[in-house]
Short mmCIF file of C-alpha atoms and ligand atoms in Angstrom, two decimals:
data_model
loop_
_atom_site.label_atom_id
_atom_site.label_comp_id
_atom_site.label_asym_id
_atom_site.label_seq_id
_atom_site.Cartn_x
_atom_site.Cartn_y
_atom_site.Cartn_z
CA MET A 1 4.84 -13.92 6.40
CA THR A 2 7.23 -13.74 3.44
CA ILE A 3 8.25 -16.41 0.96
CA ALA A 4 11.57 -15.92 -0.82
CA ASN A 5 12.18 -17.66 -4.10
CA SER A 6 14.99 -16.64 -6.41
CA THR A 7 13.83 -18.38 -9.62
CA PRO A 8 10.08 -18.17 -10.10
CA LYS A 9 8.54 -20.87 -12.34
CA ARG A 10 6.17 -18.40 -13.89
CA LEU A 11 5.74 -14.69 -13.59
CA GLU A 12 2.94 -13.68 -11.28
CA ALA A 13 2.38 -10.66 -9.08
CA ILE A 14 -0.62 -12.07 -7.23
CA ARG A 15 -0.91 -15.51 -5.63
CA TYR A 16 -4.31 -16.31 -4.24
CA GLN A 17 -6.27 -19.19 -2.90
CA ARG A 18 -9.43 -18.79 -0.88
CA GLY A 19 -8.50 -17.10 2.41
CA GLU A 20 -4.88 -16.43 1.44
CA LEU A 21 -3.33 -13.63 -0.59
CA PHE A 22 0.37 -13.26 -1.35
CA LEU A 23 1.86 -10.44 -3.40
CA LEU A 24 5.22 -10.29 -5.10
CA ASP A 25 7.18 -7.36 -3.66
CA GLN A 26 7.93 -5.52 -6.90
CA LEU A 27 10.18 -3.03 -5.13
CA LYS A 28 12.66 -5.89 -4.64
CA LEU A 29 12.75 -6.96 -8.28
CA PRO A 30 14.82 -7.85 -10.20
CA HIS A 31 17.22 -8.86 -7.41
CA HIS A 32 14.85 -10.73 -5.12
CA THR A 33 11.66 -12.64 -5.76
CA GLU A 34 9.85 -12.32 -2.48
CA PHE A 35 6.15 -12.81 -1.80
CA PHE A 36 4.52 -11.31 1.29
CA SER A 37 1.18 -12.08 2.83
CA VAL A 38 -1.71 -9.58 2.74
CA ARG A 39 -4.28 -10.34 5.43
CA ASN A 40 -6.78 -7.52 5.00
CA SER A 41 -7.74 -4.40 3.04
CA VAL A 42 -5.58 -2.09 5.16
CA GLU A 43 -2.52 -4.15 4.21
CA GLY A 44 -3.79 -4.28 0.62
CA ALA A 45 -4.10 -0.47 0.49
CA GLN A 46 -0.60 -0.11 1.96
CA ALA A 47 0.92 -2.47 -0.61
CA ILE A 48 -0.75 -0.48 -3.41
CA ALA A 49 0.28 2.93 -2.04
CA LEU A 50 3.90 1.80 -1.57
CA MET A 51 3.86 0.33 -5.10
CA LYS A 52 4.82 -3.14 -3.92
CA VAL A 53 2.07 -4.07 -6.33
CA ARG A 54 1.37 -1.72 -9.23
CA GLY A 55 -0.11 -1.54 -12.70
CA ALA A 56 -3.77 -0.60 -13.13
CA PRO A 57 -5.34 -4.10 -13.34
CA ALA A 58 -3.14 -5.59 -10.59
CA ILE A 59 -4.05 -2.71 -8.26
CA ALA A 60 -7.79 -3.35 -8.74
CA VAL A 61 -7.50 -7.12 -8.29
CA THR A 62 -5.33 -6.68 -5.19
CA ALA A 63 -7.86 -4.30 -3.65
CA ALA A 64 -10.73 -6.75 -4.15
CA LEU A 65 -8.79 -9.82 -2.99
CA SER A 66 -7.39 -8.06 0.08
CA LEU A 67 -10.98 -7.36 1.08
CA ALA A 68 -11.99 -10.93 0.24
CA VAL A 69 -9.40 -12.49 2.57
CA GLU A 70 -10.71 -10.56 5.55
CA MET A 71 -14.36 -11.43 4.87
CA PRO A 72 -14.65 -14.54 7.11
CA ALA A 73 -13.32 -12.76 10.23
CA LEU A 74 -15.30 -9.60 9.50
CA ALA A 75 -18.51 -11.53 8.87
CA ASN A 76 -18.02 -13.45 12.13
CA SER A 77 -17.86 -10.23 14.09
CA HIS A 78 -21.18 -8.89 12.71
CA SER A 79 -24.71 -10.19 13.18
CA ALA A 80 -26.56 -7.31 11.48
CA LEU A 81 -26.38 -6.73 7.75
CA LYS A 82 -26.31 -2.94 7.97
CA SER A 83 -23.34 -2.73 10.31
CA PHE A 84 -21.49 -5.36 8.24
CA ALA A 85 -22.11 -3.35 5.05
CA GLN A 86 -20.95 -0.21 6.86
CA ALA A 87 -17.70 -1.97 7.90
CA ILE A 88 -17.10 -3.00 4.28
CA GLU A 89 -17.83 0.53 3.07
CA GLU A 90 -15.17 1.89 5.44
CA ARG A 91 -12.67 -0.56 3.94
CA LEU A 92 -13.61 0.47 0.41
CA GLU A 93 -12.92 4.07 1.36
CA THR A 94 -9.46 3.10 2.63
CA LEU A 95 -8.71 1.19 -0.58
CA GLY A 96 -9.95 4.15 -2.63
CA LYS A 97 -7.32 6.39 -1.05
CA SER A 98 -4.38 4.18 -2.02
CA ARG A 99 -3.67 5.51 -5.54
CA PRO A 100 -5.82 7.97 -7.48
CA THR A 101 -5.17 7.68 -11.22
CA ALA A 102 -5.83 4.09 -12.33
CA VAL A 103 -9.59 3.97 -12.79
CA ASN A 104 -9.70 0.15 -12.58
CA LEU A 105 -9.52 0.48 -8.78
CA PHE A 106 -12.57 2.76 -8.74
CA GLN A 107 -14.52 0.57 -11.17
CA THR A 108 -13.91 -2.35 -8.79
CA ILE A 109 -14.91 -0.32 -5.75
CA GLY A 110 -18.07 0.70 -7.65
CA GLN A 111 -18.88 -2.95 -8.41
CA LEU A 112 -18.34 -3.92 -4.77
CA ARG A 113 -20.66 -1.07 -3.70
CA GLU A 114 -23.31 -2.45 -6.04
CA ILE A 115 -22.95 -5.86 -4.39
CA LEU A 116 -23.39 -4.17 -1.00
CA ALA A 117 -26.48 -2.24 -2.15
CA LEU A 118 -28.04 -5.35 -3.67
CA GLY A 119 -27.28 -7.35 -0.52
CA LEU A 120 -28.83 -4.69 1.71
CA SER A 121 -32.02 -4.64 -0.34
CA THR A 122 -32.45 -8.39 -0.87
CA LEU A 123 -30.78 -10.35 1.93
CA PRO A 124 -32.31 -11.09 5.35
CA ASP A 125 -30.94 -9.04 8.24
CA THR A 126 -29.56 -12.14 9.96
CA THR A 127 -26.20 -13.82 10.42
CA GLN A 128 -27.09 -15.88 7.33
CA GLY A 129 -27.59 -12.63 5.38
CA VAL A 130 -24.18 -11.42 6.58
CA LYS A 131 -22.59 -14.71 5.52
CA THR A 132 -24.18 -14.55 2.06
CA LEU A 133 -23.05 -10.97 1.51
CA ALA A 134 -19.49 -11.96 2.51
CA GLU A 135 -19.62 -14.85 0.03
CA ASN A 136 -20.86 -12.54 -2.74
CA ILE A 137 -17.88 -10.23 -2.13
CA VAL A 138 -15.42 -13.15 -2.20
CA ASN A 139 -16.98 -14.59 -5.36
CA TYR A 140 -16.77 -11.25 -7.16
CA ALA A 141 -13.12 -10.72 -6.14
CA GLU A 142 -12.20 -14.24 -7.27
CA SER A 143 -13.99 -13.80 -10.61
CA MET A 144 -11.63 -10.90 -11.39
CA LEU A 145 -8.67 -13.28 -11.62
CA GLU A 146 -9.94 -15.27 -14.57
CA LYS A 147 -11.55 -12.25 -16.24
CA ASP A 148 -8.34 -10.21 -16.22
CA LEU A 149 -6.34 -13.08 -17.67
CA SER A 150 -8.82 -13.74 -20.49
CA ASP A 151 -9.17 -10.00 -21.21
CA ASN A 152 -5.40 -9.74 -21.56
CA ARG A 153 -5.21 -12.68 -23.94
CA ALA A 154 -7.96 -11.08 -26.05
CA ILE A 155 -6.10 -7.73 -26.03
CA GLY A 156 -2.95 -9.56 -27.13
CA ALA A 157 -4.81 -11.23 -30.00
CA PHE A 158 -6.54 -8.03 -31.19
CA GLY A 159 -3.24 -6.19 -30.94
CA ALA A 160 -1.30 -8.83 -32.86
CA ASP A 161 -4.05 -8.89 -35.54
CA LEU A 162 -3.17 -5.27 -36.33
CA PHE A 163 0.10 -6.57 -37.77
CA LYS A 164 -1.37 -9.64 -39.51
CA ASN A 165 0.20 -8.76 -42.83
CA SER A 166 3.73 -8.33 -41.51
CA GLY A 167 6.30 -10.98 -42.32
CA SER A 168 7.81 -13.40 -39.84
CA LYS A 169 10.23 -11.94 -37.27
CA SER A 170 9.83 -8.54 -38.87
CA LEU A 171 8.32 -6.28 -36.20
CA ARG A 172 10.12 -3.89 -33.89
CA ILE A 173 7.89 -2.66 -31.10
CA LEU A 174 8.69 -0.06 -28.45
CA THR A 175 6.91 -0.08 -25.09
CA HIS A 176 6.98 1.96 -21.90
CA CYS A 177 6.67 1.18 -18.18
CA ASN A 178 5.56 -2.32 -17.22
CA THR A 179 2.27 -3.66 -18.53
CA GLY A 180 3.02 -7.38 -18.38
CA SER A 181 2.26 -10.28 -16.06
CA LEU A 182 3.53 -8.21 -13.16
CA ALA A 183 1.03 -5.39 -13.79
CA THR A 184 -1.94 -7.72 -14.24
CA VAL A 185 -3.11 -11.18 -13.22
CA GLY A 186 -1.06 -12.53 -16.11
CA TYR A 187 0.00 -12.10 -19.76
CA GLY A 188 -0.29 -8.31 -19.71
CA THR A 189 -1.83 -5.63 -21.91
CA ALA A 190 0.73 -3.76 -24.05
CA LEU A 191 3.32 -6.36 -23.15
CA GLY A 192 0.66 -8.94 -23.92
CA VAL A 193 0.54 -7.61 -27.50
CA ILE A 194 4.33 -8.02 -27.69
CA ARG A 195 4.00 -11.50 -26.19
CA ALA A 196 1.31 -12.45 -28.74
CA LEU A 197 3.47 -11.19 -31.63
CA HIS A 198 6.37 -13.24 -30.28
CA GLU A 199 4.12 -16.32 -30.01
CA ARG A 200 3.07 -15.77 -33.64
CA ASN A 201 6.72 -15.58 -34.63
CA GLN A 202 6.26 -12.05 -35.96
CA LEU A 203 8.36 -10.13 -33.48
CA ALA A 204 11.90 -9.19 -34.47
CA HIS A 205 12.66 -7.11 -31.41
CA ALA A 206 11.09 -5.36 -28.44
CA TYR A 207 12.44 -2.12 -27.01
CA ALA A 208 11.70 -1.17 -23.42
CA THR A 209 12.23 2.27 -21.93
CA GLU A 210 13.75 2.27 -18.46
CA THR A 211 10.80 4.44 -17.29
CA ARG A 212 12.20 6.96 -14.89
CA PRO A 213 11.81 7.80 -12.12
CA TYR A 214 10.82 4.41 -10.72
CA ASN A 215 12.36 2.28 -13.46
CA GLN A 216 9.44 -0.07 -14.02
CA GLY A 217 10.89 -0.67 -17.50
CA ALA A 218 14.44 -1.46 -16.40
CA ARG A 219 13.45 -3.43 -13.30
CA LEU A 220 10.22 -5.14 -14.35
CA THR A 221 9.69 -5.15 -18.13
CA ALA A 222 13.32 -6.08 -18.74
CA PHE A 223 12.91 -8.88 -16.16
CA GLU A 224 9.80 -10.18 -17.95
CA LEU A 225 11.38 -9.99 -21.41
CA VAL A 226 14.48 -11.85 -20.27
CA PHE A 227 12.35 -14.39 -18.41
CA GLU A 228 10.22 -15.03 -21.53
CA GLN A 229 13.29 -15.05 -23.78
CA ILE A 230 11.83 -12.34 -25.99
CA PRO A 231 14.60 -10.56 -27.93
CA ALA A 232 14.71 -7.10 -26.40
CA THR A 233 16.80 -4.02 -25.73
CA LEU A 234 16.57 -1.54 -22.89
CA ILE A 235 16.89 2.19 -23.61
CA THR A 236 16.62 5.27 -21.42
CA ASP A 237 13.44 7.31 -21.88
CA SER A 238 15.48 10.08 -23.49
CA MET A 239 16.74 7.76 -26.27
CA ALA A 240 13.32 6.99 -27.75
CA SER A 241 13.24 9.75 -30.41
CA PHE A 242 16.73 8.90 -31.58
CA LEU A 243 15.83 5.20 -31.71
CA MET A 244 12.87 6.05 -33.97
CA ALA A 245 15.16 8.13 -36.17
CA ARG A 246 17.81 5.41 -36.46
CA GLU A 247 15.84 2.13 -36.40
CA LYS A 248 12.64 1.25 -38.17
CA ILE A 249 10.15 1.02 -35.30
CA ASP A 250 6.82 -0.45 -36.44
CA ALA A 251 4.74 0.68 -33.51
CA VAL A 252 4.76 2.00 -29.99
CA VAL A 253 2.37 0.06 -27.74
CA VAL A 254 1.73 1.28 -24.21
CA GLY A 255 -0.80 0.60 -21.45
CA ALA A 256 -3.24 2.93 -19.73
CA ASP A 257 -4.33 3.89 -16.27
CA ARG A 258 -7.39 5.79 -17.47
CA VAL A 259 -8.86 6.30 -20.94
CA VAL A 260 -11.57 8.97 -20.95
CA ALA A 261 -14.57 9.61 -23.23
CA ASN A 262 -12.62 11.45 -25.95
CA GLY A 263 -9.79 8.88 -25.98
CA ASP A 264 -7.29 11.01 -24.03
CA THR A 265 -5.22 8.55 -22.02
CA ALA A 266 -3.36 8.79 -18.72
CA ASN A 267 -0.41 6.43 -18.52
CA LYS A 268 3.02 6.35 -16.90
CA VAL A 269 4.81 9.68 -17.19
CA GLY A 270 6.87 9.70 -20.37
CA THR A 271 4.09 8.22 -22.51
CA TYR A 272 3.09 11.63 -23.90
CA GLN A 273 6.58 12.40 -25.19
CA LEU A 274 6.71 8.96 -26.83
CA ALA A 275 3.45 9.75 -28.65
CA ILE A 276 4.86 13.06 -29.89
CA ALA A 277 8.04 11.37 -31.08
CA ALA A 278 6.00 8.62 -32.77
CA LYS A 279 3.89 11.20 -34.62
CA HIS A 280 7.02 12.98 -35.83
CA HIS A 281 8.51 9.73 -37.13
CA ASP A 282 5.25 8.36 -38.58
CA VAL A 283 5.22 5.45 -36.15
CA PRO A 284 1.73 4.15 -35.17
CA PHE A 285 1.05 4.70 -31.48
CA TYR A 286 -1.33 2.25 -29.78
CA VAL A 287 -2.78 2.11 -26.27
CA ALA A 288 -3.64 -1.41 -25.03
CA ALA A 289 -6.05 -1.55 -22.09
CA PRO A 290 -9.05 -3.47 -20.80
CA VAL A 291 -12.49 -1.86 -20.74
CA THR A 292 -12.05 -1.54 -16.96
CA SER A 293 -9.42 1.15 -17.69
CA ILE A 294 -12.05 3.27 -19.49
CA ASP A 295 -13.75 6.11 -17.64
CA THR A 296 -16.50 7.67 -19.73
CA THR A 297 -17.59 9.88 -16.83
CA LEU A 298 -14.74 12.23 -17.73
CA ALA A 299 -14.98 14.12 -21.02
CA SER A 300 -11.29 14.86 -21.54
CA GLY A 301 -7.85 14.20 -20.13
CA HIS A 302 -7.78 17.59 -18.36
CA GLU A 303 -10.17 16.15 -15.79
CA ILE A 304 -7.98 13.19 -14.81
CA HIS A 305 -6.51 13.32 -11.31
CA ILE A 306 -2.79 12.81 -11.81
CA GLU A 307 -1.01 11.32 -8.83
CA GLU A 308 2.06 13.14 -7.58
CA ARG A 309 4.58 10.88 -5.84
CA PRO A 310 7.24 11.61 -3.21
CA SER A 311 10.30 13.58 -4.38
CA GLN A 312 12.63 10.79 -3.16
CA GLU A 313 11.60 8.71 -6.17
CA LEU A 314 13.51 11.23 -8.30
CA THR A 315 16.28 12.24 -5.99
CA HIS A 316 17.20 8.73 -4.81
CA ILE A 317 17.79 5.33 -6.39
CA PHE A 318 17.54 2.35 -4.00
CA GLY A 319 18.00 4.71 -1.06
CA GLN A 320 21.09 6.36 -2.56
CA ARG A 321 20.79 10.12 -3.22
CA ILE A 322 21.66 10.98 -6.82
CA ALA A 323 20.30 14.54 -7.03
CA ALA A 324 21.86 17.62 -5.45
CA ASP A 325 20.50 18.19 -1.97
CA GLY A 326 18.05 21.10 -1.80
CA ILE A 327 16.79 20.89 -5.40
CA GLY A 328 13.02 21.29 -5.94
CA VAL A 329 11.22 18.30 -7.48
CA TRP A 330 8.04 17.75 -9.53
CA ASN A 331 7.09 14.08 -9.68
CA PRO A 332 3.80 13.41 -11.49
CA SER A 333 3.44 9.65 -11.79
CA PHE A 334 1.44 9.85 -15.03
CA ASP A 335 0.90 12.12 -17.99
CA VAL A 336 -1.95 12.49 -20.45
CA THR A 337 -1.58 11.66 -24.13
CA PRO A 338 -4.12 13.52 -26.25
CA SER A 339 -6.40 11.29 -28.27
CA LYS A 340 -5.22 12.87 -31.53
CA LEU A 341 -1.79 11.30 -31.06
CA ILE A 342 -3.23 7.80 -30.53
CA SER A 343 -3.69 5.54 -33.58
CA GLY A 344 -6.07 3.19 -31.79
CA ILE A 345 -7.02 1.79 -28.38
CA ILE A 346 -6.75 -2.00 -28.22
CA THR A 347 -9.31 -3.51 -25.83
CA GLU A 348 -10.51 -7.06 -25.18
CA VAL A 349 -13.61 -6.36 -27.31
CA GLY A 350 -11.86 -4.78 -30.27
CA VAL A 351 -9.82 -1.76 -31.34
CA ILE A 352 -11.25 1.74 -30.95
CA TYR A 353 -10.32 4.04 -33.84
CA HIS A 354 -10.90 7.66 -34.78
CA ARG A 355 -14.04 8.05 -36.86
CA ALA A 356 -12.22 10.44 -39.19
CA LEU A 357 -8.75 11.88 -39.51
CA ASP A 358 -7.94 14.58 -36.94
CA THR A 359 -10.90 13.84 -34.70
CA THR A 360 -10.78 12.60 -31.15
CA ILE A 361 -11.76 8.98 -30.41
CA ASP A 362 -15.41 8.45 -29.44
CA VAL A 363 -15.04 5.86 -26.70
CA ARG A 364 -18.68 6.10 -25.57
CA GLU A 365 -19.98 5.28 -29.01
CA PHE A 366 -17.65 2.28 -29.29
CA LEU A 367 -18.78 0.87 -25.94
CA LYS A 368 -22.43 1.44 -26.85
CA GLY A 369 -21.87 -0.39 -30.12
CA LYS A 370 -20.51 -3.34 -28.15
CA GLY A 371 -23.49 -3.31 -25.80
CA LEU A 372 -21.29 -2.20 -22.88
CA ARG A 373 -22.38 0.65 -20.54
O1 MRU B 1 2.91 3.62 -11.45
P1 MRU B 1 2.61 2.28 -12.07
O2 MRU B 1 3.79 1.38 -12.15
O3 MRU B 1 1.42 1.63 -11.40
O4 MRU B 1 2.18 2.64 -13.55
C1 MRU B 1 1.80 1.60 -14.41
C2 MRU B 1 1.42 2.09 -15.75
O5 MRU B 1 1.42 3.25 -16.04
C3 MRU B 1 0.91 1.05 -16.69
O6 MRU B 1 1.22 1.40 -18.01
C4 MRU B 1 -0.62 0.94 -16.56
O7 MRU B 1 -1.00 0.85 -15.24
C5 MRU B 1 -1.13 -0.24 -17.31
S1 MRU B 1 -0.63 -1.78 -16.58
C6 MRU B 1 -1.31 -3.00 -17.53
#
């Protein structure tokens, strides 16, 4: 089932009420606002793989909710706890194959596996046990909605606090890809920082890169900025260095798909070159991401699995070939920005800094200090 709506009242990628999940088809933006129904985890995994829903937090929430909506039917078809848990595990494996780089998805799958393990060891092996386990899965998935929204508001506040001493309407911030309401449950991470600065009347102007090859900046961030009436200008990715040379840019703020133990960060391809340009022009470069985007099991960015996407995303725009037929294509969806180029990582529990100049960022120590992990 699809619901078409040309002027949304508020920006949201995910519409959920118990038993029903609708996703905004982001491939159709900015021309059409169309929600489609997701009835189970297979459809959830498909929507993620096709990038109808995208952005690290939105991917994780979609995965959990797509599983949640199929819980009643799945629970009804199982009377034994073990076989029910096995059926859920198979669905988690399917969801885990949808996109590899954003760690939020795998953190969520890990949490759901913990719920399964706890259920198997504590619940009775009866239909009531099956029902309770299904409810626990649904409750966890639903709790992600509120948590993501409040995390994003906290990220926005911590990020805006970094510029506390700037005058009113003075700040010019550059961002990349789409990290706003469309990439999350709402408000956004890096775009949330921009939103918070705008709310505090401190933002002069936002700059958004178009974000080739899939144009999340031109299609989605531009759409959000116009929708929110935030003063903003779109540039191509290749204009960023020149913009920094010509305009005073106060900071670059981007999102993350995976921040590892030494602070190296995977984000949308093109982020790394922005960090290099920022360093050259003495512009602070911040990553804004929830703790669920942090993966301390990996020591450095070299270990991050970088997704490679189909060549058509480069050679075609909206189905129209723009590249010469027969050309070879390399299409990594993300790149890795070394920790040394990052001024700080803005999370919902505070900003992670380097301990000393020219060192990497010790993410593990920060989390330990906050009593997390
Ligand atoms: O390929 P995408 O559109 O899923 O990539 C999105 C990004 O790289 C975002 O910056 C990241 O996921 C953070 S979204 C809050």
